[in-house]
Coordinates of C-alpha atoms in Angstrom, one line a residue:
X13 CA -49.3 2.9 -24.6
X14 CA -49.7 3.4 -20.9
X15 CA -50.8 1.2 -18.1
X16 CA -53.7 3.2 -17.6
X17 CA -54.9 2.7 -20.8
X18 CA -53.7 -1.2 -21.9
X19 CA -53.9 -2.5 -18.4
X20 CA -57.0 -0.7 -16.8
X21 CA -58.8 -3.7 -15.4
X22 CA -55.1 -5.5 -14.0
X23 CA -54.8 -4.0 -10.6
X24 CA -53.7 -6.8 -8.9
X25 CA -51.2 -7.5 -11.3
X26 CA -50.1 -3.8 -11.2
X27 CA -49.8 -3.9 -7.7
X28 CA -47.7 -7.1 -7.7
X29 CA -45.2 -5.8 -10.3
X30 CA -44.4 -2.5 -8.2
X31 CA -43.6 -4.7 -5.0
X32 CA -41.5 -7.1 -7.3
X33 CA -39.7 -4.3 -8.3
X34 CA -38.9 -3.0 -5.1
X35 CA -37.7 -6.7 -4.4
X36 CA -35.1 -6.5 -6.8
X37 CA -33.9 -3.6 -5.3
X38 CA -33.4 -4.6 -2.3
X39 CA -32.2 -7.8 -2.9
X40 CA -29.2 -5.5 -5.5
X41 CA -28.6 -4.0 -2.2
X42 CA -27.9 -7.0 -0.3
X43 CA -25.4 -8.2 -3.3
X44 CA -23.3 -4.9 -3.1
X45 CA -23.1 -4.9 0.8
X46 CA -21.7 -8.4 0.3
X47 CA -19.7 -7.5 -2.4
X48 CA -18.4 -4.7 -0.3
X49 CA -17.6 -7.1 2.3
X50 CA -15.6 -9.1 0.2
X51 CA -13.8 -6.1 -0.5
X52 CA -12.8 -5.2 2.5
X53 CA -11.7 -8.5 3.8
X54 CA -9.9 -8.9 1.0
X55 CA -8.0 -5.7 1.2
X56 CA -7.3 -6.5 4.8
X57 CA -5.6 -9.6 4.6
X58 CA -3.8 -8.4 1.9
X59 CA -2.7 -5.2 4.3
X60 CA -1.9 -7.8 7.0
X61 CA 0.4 -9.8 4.2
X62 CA 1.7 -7.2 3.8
X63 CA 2.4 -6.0 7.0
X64 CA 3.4 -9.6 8.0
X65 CA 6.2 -9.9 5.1
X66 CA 7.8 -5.9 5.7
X67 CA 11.0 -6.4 7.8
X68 CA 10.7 -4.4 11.1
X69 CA 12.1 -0.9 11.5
X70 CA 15.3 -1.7 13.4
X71 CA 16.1 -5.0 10.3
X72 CA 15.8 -2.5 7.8
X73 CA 19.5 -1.7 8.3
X74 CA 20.5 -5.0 7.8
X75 CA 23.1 -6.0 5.3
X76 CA 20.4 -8.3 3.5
X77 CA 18.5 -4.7 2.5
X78 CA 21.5 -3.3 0.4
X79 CA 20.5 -5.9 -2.6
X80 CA 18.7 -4.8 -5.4
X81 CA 16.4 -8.8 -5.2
X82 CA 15.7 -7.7 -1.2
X83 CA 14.8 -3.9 -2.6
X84 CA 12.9 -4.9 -5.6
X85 CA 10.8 -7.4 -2.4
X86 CA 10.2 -4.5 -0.7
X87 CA 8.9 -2.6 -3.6
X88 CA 6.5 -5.5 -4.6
X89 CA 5.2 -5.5 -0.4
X90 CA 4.5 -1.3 -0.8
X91 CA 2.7 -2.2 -3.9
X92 CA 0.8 -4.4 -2.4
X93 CA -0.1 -2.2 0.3
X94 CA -1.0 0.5 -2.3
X95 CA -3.4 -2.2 -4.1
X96 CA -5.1 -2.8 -1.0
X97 CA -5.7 1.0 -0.3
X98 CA -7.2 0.9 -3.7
X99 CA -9.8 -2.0 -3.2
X100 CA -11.1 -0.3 0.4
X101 CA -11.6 2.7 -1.9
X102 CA -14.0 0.5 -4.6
X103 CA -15.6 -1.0 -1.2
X104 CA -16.5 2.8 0.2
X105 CA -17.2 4.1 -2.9
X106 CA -19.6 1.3 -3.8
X107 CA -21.4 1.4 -0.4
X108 CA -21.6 5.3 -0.2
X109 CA -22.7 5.4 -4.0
X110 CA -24.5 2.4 -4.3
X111 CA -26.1 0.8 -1.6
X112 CA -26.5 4.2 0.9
X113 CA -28.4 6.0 -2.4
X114 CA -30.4 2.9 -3.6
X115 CA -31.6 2.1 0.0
X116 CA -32.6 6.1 0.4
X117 CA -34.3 5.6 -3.2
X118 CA -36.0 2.7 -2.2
X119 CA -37.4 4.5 1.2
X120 CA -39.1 7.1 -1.0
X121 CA -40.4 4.8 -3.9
X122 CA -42.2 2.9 -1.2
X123 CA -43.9 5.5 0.2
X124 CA -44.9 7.0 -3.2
X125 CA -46.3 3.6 -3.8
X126 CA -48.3 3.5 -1.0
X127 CA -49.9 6.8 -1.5
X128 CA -51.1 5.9 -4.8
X129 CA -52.2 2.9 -3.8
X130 CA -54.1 4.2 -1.2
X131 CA -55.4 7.1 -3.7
X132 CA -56.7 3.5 -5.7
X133 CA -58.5 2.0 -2.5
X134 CA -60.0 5.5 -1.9
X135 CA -61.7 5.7 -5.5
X136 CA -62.4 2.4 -5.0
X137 CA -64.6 2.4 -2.0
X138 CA -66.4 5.5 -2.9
X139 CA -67.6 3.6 -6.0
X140 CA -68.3 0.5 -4.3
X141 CA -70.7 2.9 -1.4
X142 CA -72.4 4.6 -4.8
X143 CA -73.1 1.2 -6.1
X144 CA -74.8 0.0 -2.7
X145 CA -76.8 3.1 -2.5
X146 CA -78.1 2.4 -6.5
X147 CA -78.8 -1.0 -5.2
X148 CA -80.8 -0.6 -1.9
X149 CA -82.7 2.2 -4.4
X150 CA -83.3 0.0 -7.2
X151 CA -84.6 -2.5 -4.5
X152 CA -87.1 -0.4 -3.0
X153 CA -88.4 1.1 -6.6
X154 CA -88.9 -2.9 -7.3
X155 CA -90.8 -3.1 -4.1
X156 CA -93.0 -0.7 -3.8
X157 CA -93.5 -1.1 -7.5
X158 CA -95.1 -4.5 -6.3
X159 CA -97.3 -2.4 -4.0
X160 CA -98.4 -0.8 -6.2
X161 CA -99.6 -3.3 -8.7
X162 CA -101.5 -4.7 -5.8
X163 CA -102.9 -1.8 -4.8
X164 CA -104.4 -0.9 -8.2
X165 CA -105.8 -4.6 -9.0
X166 CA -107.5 -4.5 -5.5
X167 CA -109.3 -1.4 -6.2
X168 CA -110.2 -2.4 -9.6
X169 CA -111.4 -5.8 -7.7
X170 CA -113.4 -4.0 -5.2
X171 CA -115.0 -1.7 -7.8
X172 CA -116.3 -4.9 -9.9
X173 CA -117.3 -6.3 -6.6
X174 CA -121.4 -5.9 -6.0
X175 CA -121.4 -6.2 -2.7
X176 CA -119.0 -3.5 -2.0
X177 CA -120.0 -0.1 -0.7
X178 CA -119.0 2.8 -2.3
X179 CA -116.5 4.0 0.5
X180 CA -114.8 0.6 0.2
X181 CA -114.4 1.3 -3.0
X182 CA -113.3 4.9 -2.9
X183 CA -111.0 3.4 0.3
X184 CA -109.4 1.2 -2.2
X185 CA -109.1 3.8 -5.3
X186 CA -107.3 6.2 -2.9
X187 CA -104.7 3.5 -1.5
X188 CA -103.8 2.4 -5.3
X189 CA -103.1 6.1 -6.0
X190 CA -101.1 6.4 -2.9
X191 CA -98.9 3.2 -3.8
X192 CA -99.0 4.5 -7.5
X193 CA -97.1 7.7 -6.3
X194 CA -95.3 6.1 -3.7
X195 CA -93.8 3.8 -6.5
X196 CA -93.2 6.9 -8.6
X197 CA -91.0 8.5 -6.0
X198 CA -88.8 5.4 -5.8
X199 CA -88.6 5.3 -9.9
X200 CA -87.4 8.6 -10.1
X201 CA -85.1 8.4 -7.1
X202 CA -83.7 5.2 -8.5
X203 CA -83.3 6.7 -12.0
X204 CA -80.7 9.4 -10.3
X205 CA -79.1 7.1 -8.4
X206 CA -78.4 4.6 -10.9
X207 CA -77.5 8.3 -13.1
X208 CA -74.5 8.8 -10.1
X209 CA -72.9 5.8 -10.1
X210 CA -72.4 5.7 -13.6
X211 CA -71.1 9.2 -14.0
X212 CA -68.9 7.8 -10.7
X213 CA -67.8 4.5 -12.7
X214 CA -66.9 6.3 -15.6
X215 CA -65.2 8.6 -13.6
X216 CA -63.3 5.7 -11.5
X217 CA -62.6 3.5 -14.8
X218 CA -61.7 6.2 -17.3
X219 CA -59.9 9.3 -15.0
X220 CA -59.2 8.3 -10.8
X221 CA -57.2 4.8 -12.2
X222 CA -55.8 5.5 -15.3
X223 CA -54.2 8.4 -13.9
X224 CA -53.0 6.2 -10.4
X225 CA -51.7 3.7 -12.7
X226 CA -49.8 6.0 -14.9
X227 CA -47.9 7.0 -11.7
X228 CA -47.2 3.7 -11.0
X229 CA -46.0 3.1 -14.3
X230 CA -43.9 6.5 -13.9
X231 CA -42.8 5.3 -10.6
X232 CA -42.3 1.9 -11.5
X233 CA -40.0 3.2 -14.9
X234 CA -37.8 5.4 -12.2
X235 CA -36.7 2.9 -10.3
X236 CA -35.7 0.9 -13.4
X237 CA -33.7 3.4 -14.6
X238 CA -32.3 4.2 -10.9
X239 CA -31.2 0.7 -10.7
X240 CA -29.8 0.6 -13.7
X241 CA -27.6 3.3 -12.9
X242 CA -26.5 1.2 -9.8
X243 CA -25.5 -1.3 -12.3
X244 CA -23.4 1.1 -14.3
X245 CA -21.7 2.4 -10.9
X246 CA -21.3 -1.3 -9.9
X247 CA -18.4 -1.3 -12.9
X248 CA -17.5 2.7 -13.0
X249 CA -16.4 2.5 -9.4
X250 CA -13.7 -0.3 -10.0
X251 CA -12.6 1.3 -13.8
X252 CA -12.1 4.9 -11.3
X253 CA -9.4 3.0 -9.7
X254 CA -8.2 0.8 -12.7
X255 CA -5.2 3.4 -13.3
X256 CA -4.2 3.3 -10.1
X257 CA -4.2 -0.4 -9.5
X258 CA -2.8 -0.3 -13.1
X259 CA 0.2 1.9 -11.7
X260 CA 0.7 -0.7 -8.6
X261 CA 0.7 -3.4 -10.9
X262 CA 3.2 -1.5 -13.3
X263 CA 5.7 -0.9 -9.9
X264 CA 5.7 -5.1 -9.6
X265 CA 6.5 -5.0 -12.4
X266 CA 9.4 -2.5 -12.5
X267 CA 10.4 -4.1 -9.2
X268 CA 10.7 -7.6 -10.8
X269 CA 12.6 -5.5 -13.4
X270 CA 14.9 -3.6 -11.1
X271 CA 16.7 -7.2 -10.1
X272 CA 20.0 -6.8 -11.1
X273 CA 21.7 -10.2 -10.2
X274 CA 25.1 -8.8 -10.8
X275 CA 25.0 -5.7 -8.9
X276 CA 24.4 -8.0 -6.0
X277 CA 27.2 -9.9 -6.4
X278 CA 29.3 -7.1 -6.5
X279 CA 27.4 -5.6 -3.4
X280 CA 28.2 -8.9 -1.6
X281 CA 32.0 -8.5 -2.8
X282 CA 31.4 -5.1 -1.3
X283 CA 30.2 -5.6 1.8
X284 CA 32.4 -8.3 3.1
X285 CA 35.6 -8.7 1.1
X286 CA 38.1 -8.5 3.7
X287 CA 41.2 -7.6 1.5
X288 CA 43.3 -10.6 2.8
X289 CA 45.1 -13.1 0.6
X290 CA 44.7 -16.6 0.5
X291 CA 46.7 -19.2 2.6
X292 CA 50.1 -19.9 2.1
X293 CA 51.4 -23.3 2.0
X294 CA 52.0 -25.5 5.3
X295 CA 55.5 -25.9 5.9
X296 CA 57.1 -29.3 6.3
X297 CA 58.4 -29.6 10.0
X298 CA 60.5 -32.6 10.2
X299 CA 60.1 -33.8 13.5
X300 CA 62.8 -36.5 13.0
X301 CA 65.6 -34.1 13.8
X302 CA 66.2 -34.2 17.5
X303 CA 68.2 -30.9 17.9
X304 CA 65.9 -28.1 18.7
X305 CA 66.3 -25.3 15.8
X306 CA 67.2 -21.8 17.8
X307 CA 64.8 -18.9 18.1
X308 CA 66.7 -17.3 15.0
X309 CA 66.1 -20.1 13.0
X310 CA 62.5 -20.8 13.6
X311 CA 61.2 -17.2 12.9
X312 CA 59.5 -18.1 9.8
X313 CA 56.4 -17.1 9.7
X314 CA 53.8 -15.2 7.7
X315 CA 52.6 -11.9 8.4
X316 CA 50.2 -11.3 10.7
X317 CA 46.1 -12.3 10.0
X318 CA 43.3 -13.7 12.4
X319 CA 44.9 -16.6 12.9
X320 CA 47.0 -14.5 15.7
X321 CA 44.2 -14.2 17.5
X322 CA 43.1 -17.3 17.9
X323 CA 45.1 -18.4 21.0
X324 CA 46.2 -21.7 22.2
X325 CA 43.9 -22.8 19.2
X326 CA 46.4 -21.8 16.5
X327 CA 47.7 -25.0 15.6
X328 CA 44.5 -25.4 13.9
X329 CA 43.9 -24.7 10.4
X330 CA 41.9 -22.3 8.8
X331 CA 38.5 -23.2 7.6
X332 CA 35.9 -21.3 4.9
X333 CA 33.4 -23.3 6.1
X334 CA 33.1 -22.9 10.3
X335 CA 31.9 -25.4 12.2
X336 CA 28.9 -24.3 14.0
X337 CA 28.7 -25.5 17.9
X338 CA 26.6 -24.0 20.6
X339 CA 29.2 -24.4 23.2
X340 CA 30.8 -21.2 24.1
X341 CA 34.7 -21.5 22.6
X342 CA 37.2 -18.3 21.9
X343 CA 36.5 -18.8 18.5
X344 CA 33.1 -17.5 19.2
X345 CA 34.0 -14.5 20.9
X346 CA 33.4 -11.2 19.5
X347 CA 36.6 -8.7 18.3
X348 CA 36.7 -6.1 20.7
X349 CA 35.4 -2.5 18.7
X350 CA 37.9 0.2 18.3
X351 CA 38.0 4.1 17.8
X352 CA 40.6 3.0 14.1
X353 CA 38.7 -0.2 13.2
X354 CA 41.4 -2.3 13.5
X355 CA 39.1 -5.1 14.6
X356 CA 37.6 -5.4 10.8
X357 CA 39.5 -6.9 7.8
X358 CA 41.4 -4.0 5.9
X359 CA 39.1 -3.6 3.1
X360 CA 35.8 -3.1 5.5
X361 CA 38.4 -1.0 7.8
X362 CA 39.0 1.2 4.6
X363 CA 35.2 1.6 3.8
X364 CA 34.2 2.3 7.8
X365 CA 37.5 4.8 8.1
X366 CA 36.3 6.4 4.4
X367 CA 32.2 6.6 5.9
X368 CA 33.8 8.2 8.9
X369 CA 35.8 10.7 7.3
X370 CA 32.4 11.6 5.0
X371 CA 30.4 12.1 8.4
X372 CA 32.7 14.0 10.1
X373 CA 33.1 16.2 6.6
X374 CA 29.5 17.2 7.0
X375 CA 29.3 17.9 10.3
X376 CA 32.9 20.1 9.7
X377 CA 30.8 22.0 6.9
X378 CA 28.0 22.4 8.8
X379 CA 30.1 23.9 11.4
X380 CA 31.7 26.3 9.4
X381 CA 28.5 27.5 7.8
X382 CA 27.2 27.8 11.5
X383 CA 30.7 30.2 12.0
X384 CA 30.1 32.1 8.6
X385 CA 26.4 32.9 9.3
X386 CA 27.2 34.1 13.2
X387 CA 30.6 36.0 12.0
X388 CA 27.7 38.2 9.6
X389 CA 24.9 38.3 12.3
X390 CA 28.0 39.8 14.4
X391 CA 29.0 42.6 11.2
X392 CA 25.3 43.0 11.2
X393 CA 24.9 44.1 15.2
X394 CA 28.1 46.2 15.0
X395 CA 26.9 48.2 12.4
X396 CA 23.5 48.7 13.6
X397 CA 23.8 48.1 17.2
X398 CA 19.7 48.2 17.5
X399 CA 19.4 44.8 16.3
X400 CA 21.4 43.3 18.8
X401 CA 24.9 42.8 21.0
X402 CA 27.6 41.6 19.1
X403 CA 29.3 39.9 22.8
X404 CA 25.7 37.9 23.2
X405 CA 27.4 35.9 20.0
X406 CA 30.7 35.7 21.5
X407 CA 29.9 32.1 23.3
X408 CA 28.6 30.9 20.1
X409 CA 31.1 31.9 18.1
X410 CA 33.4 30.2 20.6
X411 CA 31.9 27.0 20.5
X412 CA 31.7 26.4 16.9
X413 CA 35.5 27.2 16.6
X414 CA 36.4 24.9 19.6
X415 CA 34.0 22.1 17.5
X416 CA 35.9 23.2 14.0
X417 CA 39.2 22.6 15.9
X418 CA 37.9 19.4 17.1
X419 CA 36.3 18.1 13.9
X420 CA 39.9 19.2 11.9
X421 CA 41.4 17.5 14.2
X422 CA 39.1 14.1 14.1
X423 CA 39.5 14.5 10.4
X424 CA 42.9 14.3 10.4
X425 CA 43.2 11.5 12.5
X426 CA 40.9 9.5 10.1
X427 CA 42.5 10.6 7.5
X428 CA 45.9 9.2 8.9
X429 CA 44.6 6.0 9.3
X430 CA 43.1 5.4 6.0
X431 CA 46.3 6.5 4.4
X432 CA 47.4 3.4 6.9
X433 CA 45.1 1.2 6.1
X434 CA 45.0 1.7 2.9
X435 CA 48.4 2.5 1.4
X436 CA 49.6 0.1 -1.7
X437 CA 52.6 -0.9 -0.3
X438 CA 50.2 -3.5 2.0
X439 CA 50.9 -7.3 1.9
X440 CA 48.0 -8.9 3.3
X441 CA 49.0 -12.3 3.8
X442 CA 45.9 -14.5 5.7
X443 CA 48.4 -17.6 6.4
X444 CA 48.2 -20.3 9.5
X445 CA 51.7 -20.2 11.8
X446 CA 53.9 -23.2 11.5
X447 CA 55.6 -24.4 15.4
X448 CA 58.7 -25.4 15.3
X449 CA 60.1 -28.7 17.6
X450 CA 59.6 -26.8 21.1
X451 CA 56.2 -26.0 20.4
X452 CA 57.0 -22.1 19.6
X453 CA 55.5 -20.7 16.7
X454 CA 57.4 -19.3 13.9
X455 CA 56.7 -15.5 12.7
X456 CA 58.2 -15.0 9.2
X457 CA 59.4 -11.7 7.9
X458 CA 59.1 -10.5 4.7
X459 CA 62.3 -11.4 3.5
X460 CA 61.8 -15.0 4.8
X461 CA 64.7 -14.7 7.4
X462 CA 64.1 -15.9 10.7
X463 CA 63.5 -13.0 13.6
X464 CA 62.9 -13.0 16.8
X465 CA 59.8 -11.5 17.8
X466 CA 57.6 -11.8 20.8
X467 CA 53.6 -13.4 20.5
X468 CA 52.0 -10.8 19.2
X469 CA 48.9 -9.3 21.2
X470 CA 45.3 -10.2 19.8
X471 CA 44.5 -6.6 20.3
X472 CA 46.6 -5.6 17.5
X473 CA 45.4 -5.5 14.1
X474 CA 44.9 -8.7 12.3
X475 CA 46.8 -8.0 9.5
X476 CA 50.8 -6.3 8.6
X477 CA 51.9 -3.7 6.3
X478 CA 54.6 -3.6 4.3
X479 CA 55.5 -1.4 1.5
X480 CA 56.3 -1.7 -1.5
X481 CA 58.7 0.6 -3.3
X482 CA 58.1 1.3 -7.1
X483 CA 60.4 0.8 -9.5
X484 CA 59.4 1.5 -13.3
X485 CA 62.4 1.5 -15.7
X486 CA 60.0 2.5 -18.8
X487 CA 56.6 3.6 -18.8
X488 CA 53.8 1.1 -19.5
X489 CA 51.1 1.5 -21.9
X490 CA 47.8 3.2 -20.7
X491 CA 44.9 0.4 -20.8
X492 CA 41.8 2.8 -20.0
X493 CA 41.2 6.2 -18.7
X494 CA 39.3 7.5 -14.8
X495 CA 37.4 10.2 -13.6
X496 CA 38.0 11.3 -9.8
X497 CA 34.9 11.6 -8.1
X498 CA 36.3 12.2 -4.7
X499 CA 39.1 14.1 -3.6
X500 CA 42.0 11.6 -2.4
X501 CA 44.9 13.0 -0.9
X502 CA 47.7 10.6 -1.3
X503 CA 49.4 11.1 2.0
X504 CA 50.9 7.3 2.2
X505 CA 54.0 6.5 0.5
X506 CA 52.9 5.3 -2.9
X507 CA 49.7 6.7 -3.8
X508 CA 49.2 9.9 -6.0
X509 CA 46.9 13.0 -4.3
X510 CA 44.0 13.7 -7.4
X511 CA 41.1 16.1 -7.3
X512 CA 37.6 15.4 -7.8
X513 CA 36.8 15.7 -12.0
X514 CA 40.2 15.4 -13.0
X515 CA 41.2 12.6 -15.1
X516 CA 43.8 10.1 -15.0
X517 CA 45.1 7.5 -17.2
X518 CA 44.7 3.8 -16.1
X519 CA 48.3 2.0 -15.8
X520 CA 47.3 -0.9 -14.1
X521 CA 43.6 -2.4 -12.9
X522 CA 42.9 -3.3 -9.6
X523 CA 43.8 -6.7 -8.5
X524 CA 40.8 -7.1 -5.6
X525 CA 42.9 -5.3 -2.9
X526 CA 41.2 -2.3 -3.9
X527 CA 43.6 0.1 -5.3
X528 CA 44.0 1.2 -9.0
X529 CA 47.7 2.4 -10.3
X530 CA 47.0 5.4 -12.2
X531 CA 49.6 8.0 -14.1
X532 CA 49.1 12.1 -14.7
X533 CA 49.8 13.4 -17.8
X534 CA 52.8 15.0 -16.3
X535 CA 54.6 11.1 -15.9
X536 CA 53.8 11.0 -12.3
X537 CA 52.7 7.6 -11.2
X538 CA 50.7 5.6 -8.5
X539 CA 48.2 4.1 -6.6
X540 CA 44.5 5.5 -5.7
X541 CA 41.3 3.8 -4.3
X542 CA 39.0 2.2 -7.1
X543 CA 36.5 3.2 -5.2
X544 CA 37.1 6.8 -5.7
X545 CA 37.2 7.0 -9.5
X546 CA 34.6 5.7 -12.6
X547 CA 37.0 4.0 -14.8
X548 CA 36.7 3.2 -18.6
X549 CA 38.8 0.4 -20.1
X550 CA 40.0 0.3 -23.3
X551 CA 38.4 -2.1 -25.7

């Protein structure tokens, strides 16, 4: 079946079908542009989200960023980034695949429609200007048919007629003839006439439009199947990118998953345990007594903390909680920064001292690497002097062992000061000073006798040492096992050196000031930083 055979006589219905069709093209056009719109829009405010929700470059360092619920947001904002990517990818795909092709296809399936319907018209008219010429014949055949009849009964009339001559009667014979033939002539041309236009009609009805409407049809069942392929792209262009969105999805997910609620605590406890101790207790001053207690009497006091620095505001007690006030007060003022970091708390001083020492390690090895490499570039030149000098090295040489001597010699500094900082024999007491009757405030030593001992300077450290000899008469019982993962020296008075991978037994567990007592298998005995060693307890 074929529309030049079924629908041979429904041109205007043909023609009506193919524009229709073209329609609905254009009009899926129109839908995926919007859709691509959408799209886009979409994808941009989701890119300005999350643009708008990413901390800036400089805030990235901020302590907030070290926890696994700020990482994990951070993650989830990426993700969301990459999504976006991925729908402005199904937007250009579907307008370069879609809507570029089908509005090309469409170009070209109206102008193929427009020759064959002008092929149609073409057919058309020629038939239409046979059939006039078979009518104006057929009209004058009829005509001078008539003529002729006349002709012929006039003579016939003429020649019963008595009183007519005989050359009005031979007039008469010869018109009728004349008409007679005449009327011939316009039979016969009339018979091949009307022989034309139906060789032409059957020509027009059976071959010119059956074929043009069979291209139609052909044209017509192309751009069905063309826009059906648009269909199938409009849902293969967003599976394409399904995995990937998939994988965005899946890193939300692994994100969400990534939270680890108490590896932020301890991050927290990290990052701004001070290594203090709590308050002591107020002592009682008995203002009832009238004889001023002596300078030797009134000495005791706690070891230093922050409350030193606070001043003629020292009589005040320590808060957790500070009071917030917008006025400008000492307690507002910042610590002044120094090379040792006295102005942190001891444990932060201890991790700054320790991120110091790893800095200036690196740069140390990359120094001596620098030496190593110019001290074979220089073996290299003496032995074939071609390549080069060996004295246009000297200078460099020179200046990587002046910065060795230097970095040895900031290493050892640091390293002095975190075997300060952070030997055991420490007691960090954070404690608010008592005054005695004159107003002076009482410093207590150690032993809780009374000294004498001038106000100390605020730009001291805000804290004392003291050590702490160790005194085991038996050995204790070993309650886990570490591994070293640094190297720790154990230059302060109570510590124990240990090498990185070597393993120690667990004596003691660290008590929040950061240090772990550990024994050798040898019997030897002390402290080390917990932070240095991955320790199993025993269960």
């Amino acid at each position: 079946m074929d529309w030049g055979t079924d629908l041979w006589d429904q041109c205007d219905t043909i023609e009506k079908h193919t524009q229709s069709g073209l329609e609905l093209v254009e009009k899926y056009v129109k839908f995926v542009k919007e859709r691509t719109e959408i799209e886009q829009n979409y994808a941009k405010q989701l890119r300005n989200l999350s643009k708008k929700y990413n901390p800036k470059r400089g805030s990235k360092d901020e302590p907030e960023c070290r926890f696994s619920s700020y990482q994990s947001f951070l993650d989830i904002l990426n993700e969301t980034n990459d999504y976006a990517g991925q729908r402005e990818l199904i937007a250009e795909n579907m307008m370069m695949n879609i809507c570029i092709e089908l509005t090309k296809y469409l170009q070209e399936l109206k102008q193929e429609r427009k020759t064959y319907l002008s092929e149609a018209k073409k057919a058309q008219q020629s038939l239409e200007s046979t059939y006039k010429q078979l009518d104006s014949s057929k009209k004058r055949f009829e005509r001078e048919w008539r003529e002729a009849e006349r002709a012929a009964q006039y003579a016939e009339k003429t020649d019963q007629d008595i009183n007519a001559t005989k050359a009005d009667v031979e007039k008469a014979k010869q018109q009728a003839h004349m008409r007679a033939h005449i009327a011939e002539e316009c039979k016969n041309d009339y018979a091949a006439q009307l022989q034309k236009y139906n060789k032409e009609q059957n020509q027009f009805y059976f071959n010119d439009m059956p074929l043009v409407f069979n291209k139609l049809q052909d044209m017509d069942e192309r751009r069905v199947r063309k826009l059906a392929q648009g269909y199938v792209l409009f849902s293969d262009t967003e599976k394409h990118v399904m995995p990937i969105i998939g994988k965005c999805l899946e890193g939300i997910t692994k994100a969400g998953t990534n939270v680890n609620e108490r590896n932020d605590s301890l991050a927290l406890i990290e990052q701004y345990k001070s290594g203090f101790e709590r308050p002591g207790d107020l002592e009682f001053e008995d203002y009832s007594q009238g004889i001023n207690r002596a300078s030797s009497d009134s000495s005791l006091g706690t070891p230093k903390g922050p409350m030193d620095l606070l001043g003629k505001n020292r009589n005040k007690n320590f808060w957790l909680f500070s009071k917030k006030s917008k006025r400008f007060t000492p307690e507002r003022t910042t610590p002044t920064v120094t090379e040792d970091f006295t102005h942190l708390p001891p444990e932060q001083r201890r991790k700054r001292l320790q991120q110091k020492l790893d800095e200036i390690g690196k740069e140390l090895q990359k120094e001596v690497d620098q030496s190593e490499a110019l001290g074979k570039m220089k073996d290299v030149y003496e032995k074939n002097p071609q390549m080069g000098d060996p004295a246009s090295l000297a200078s460099q040489i020179s200046q990587t062992a002046q910065n060795i001597e230097r970095l040895k010699g900031d290493l050892g500094k640091y390293e002095n000061w975190l075997a300060e900082a952070g030997g055991r024999g420490d007691t960090l007491r954070y404690r608010p000073h008592t005054f005695n009757n004159n107003g002076a405030h009482d410093v207590y030593s150690p032993d809780g006798a009374h000294s004498e001992e001038s106000t100390p300077d605020p730009s001291q450290a805000i804290y004392a040492e003291f050590d702490d000899d160790f005194e085991e008469e038996e050995l204790t019982a070993p309650i886990g096992k570490c591994t070293a993962m640094y190297n720790f020296p154990g230059a302060s008075e109570g510590t124990i050196s240990m090498q990185e991978g070597e393993v120690l037994a667990v004596v003691e567990e660290d008590k929040g000031d950061g240090w772990t007592r550990v024994r050798r298998t040898n019997g030897d005995e002390g402290y080390i930083p917990t932070s240095y060693v991955n320790i199993s307890l025993n269960k």
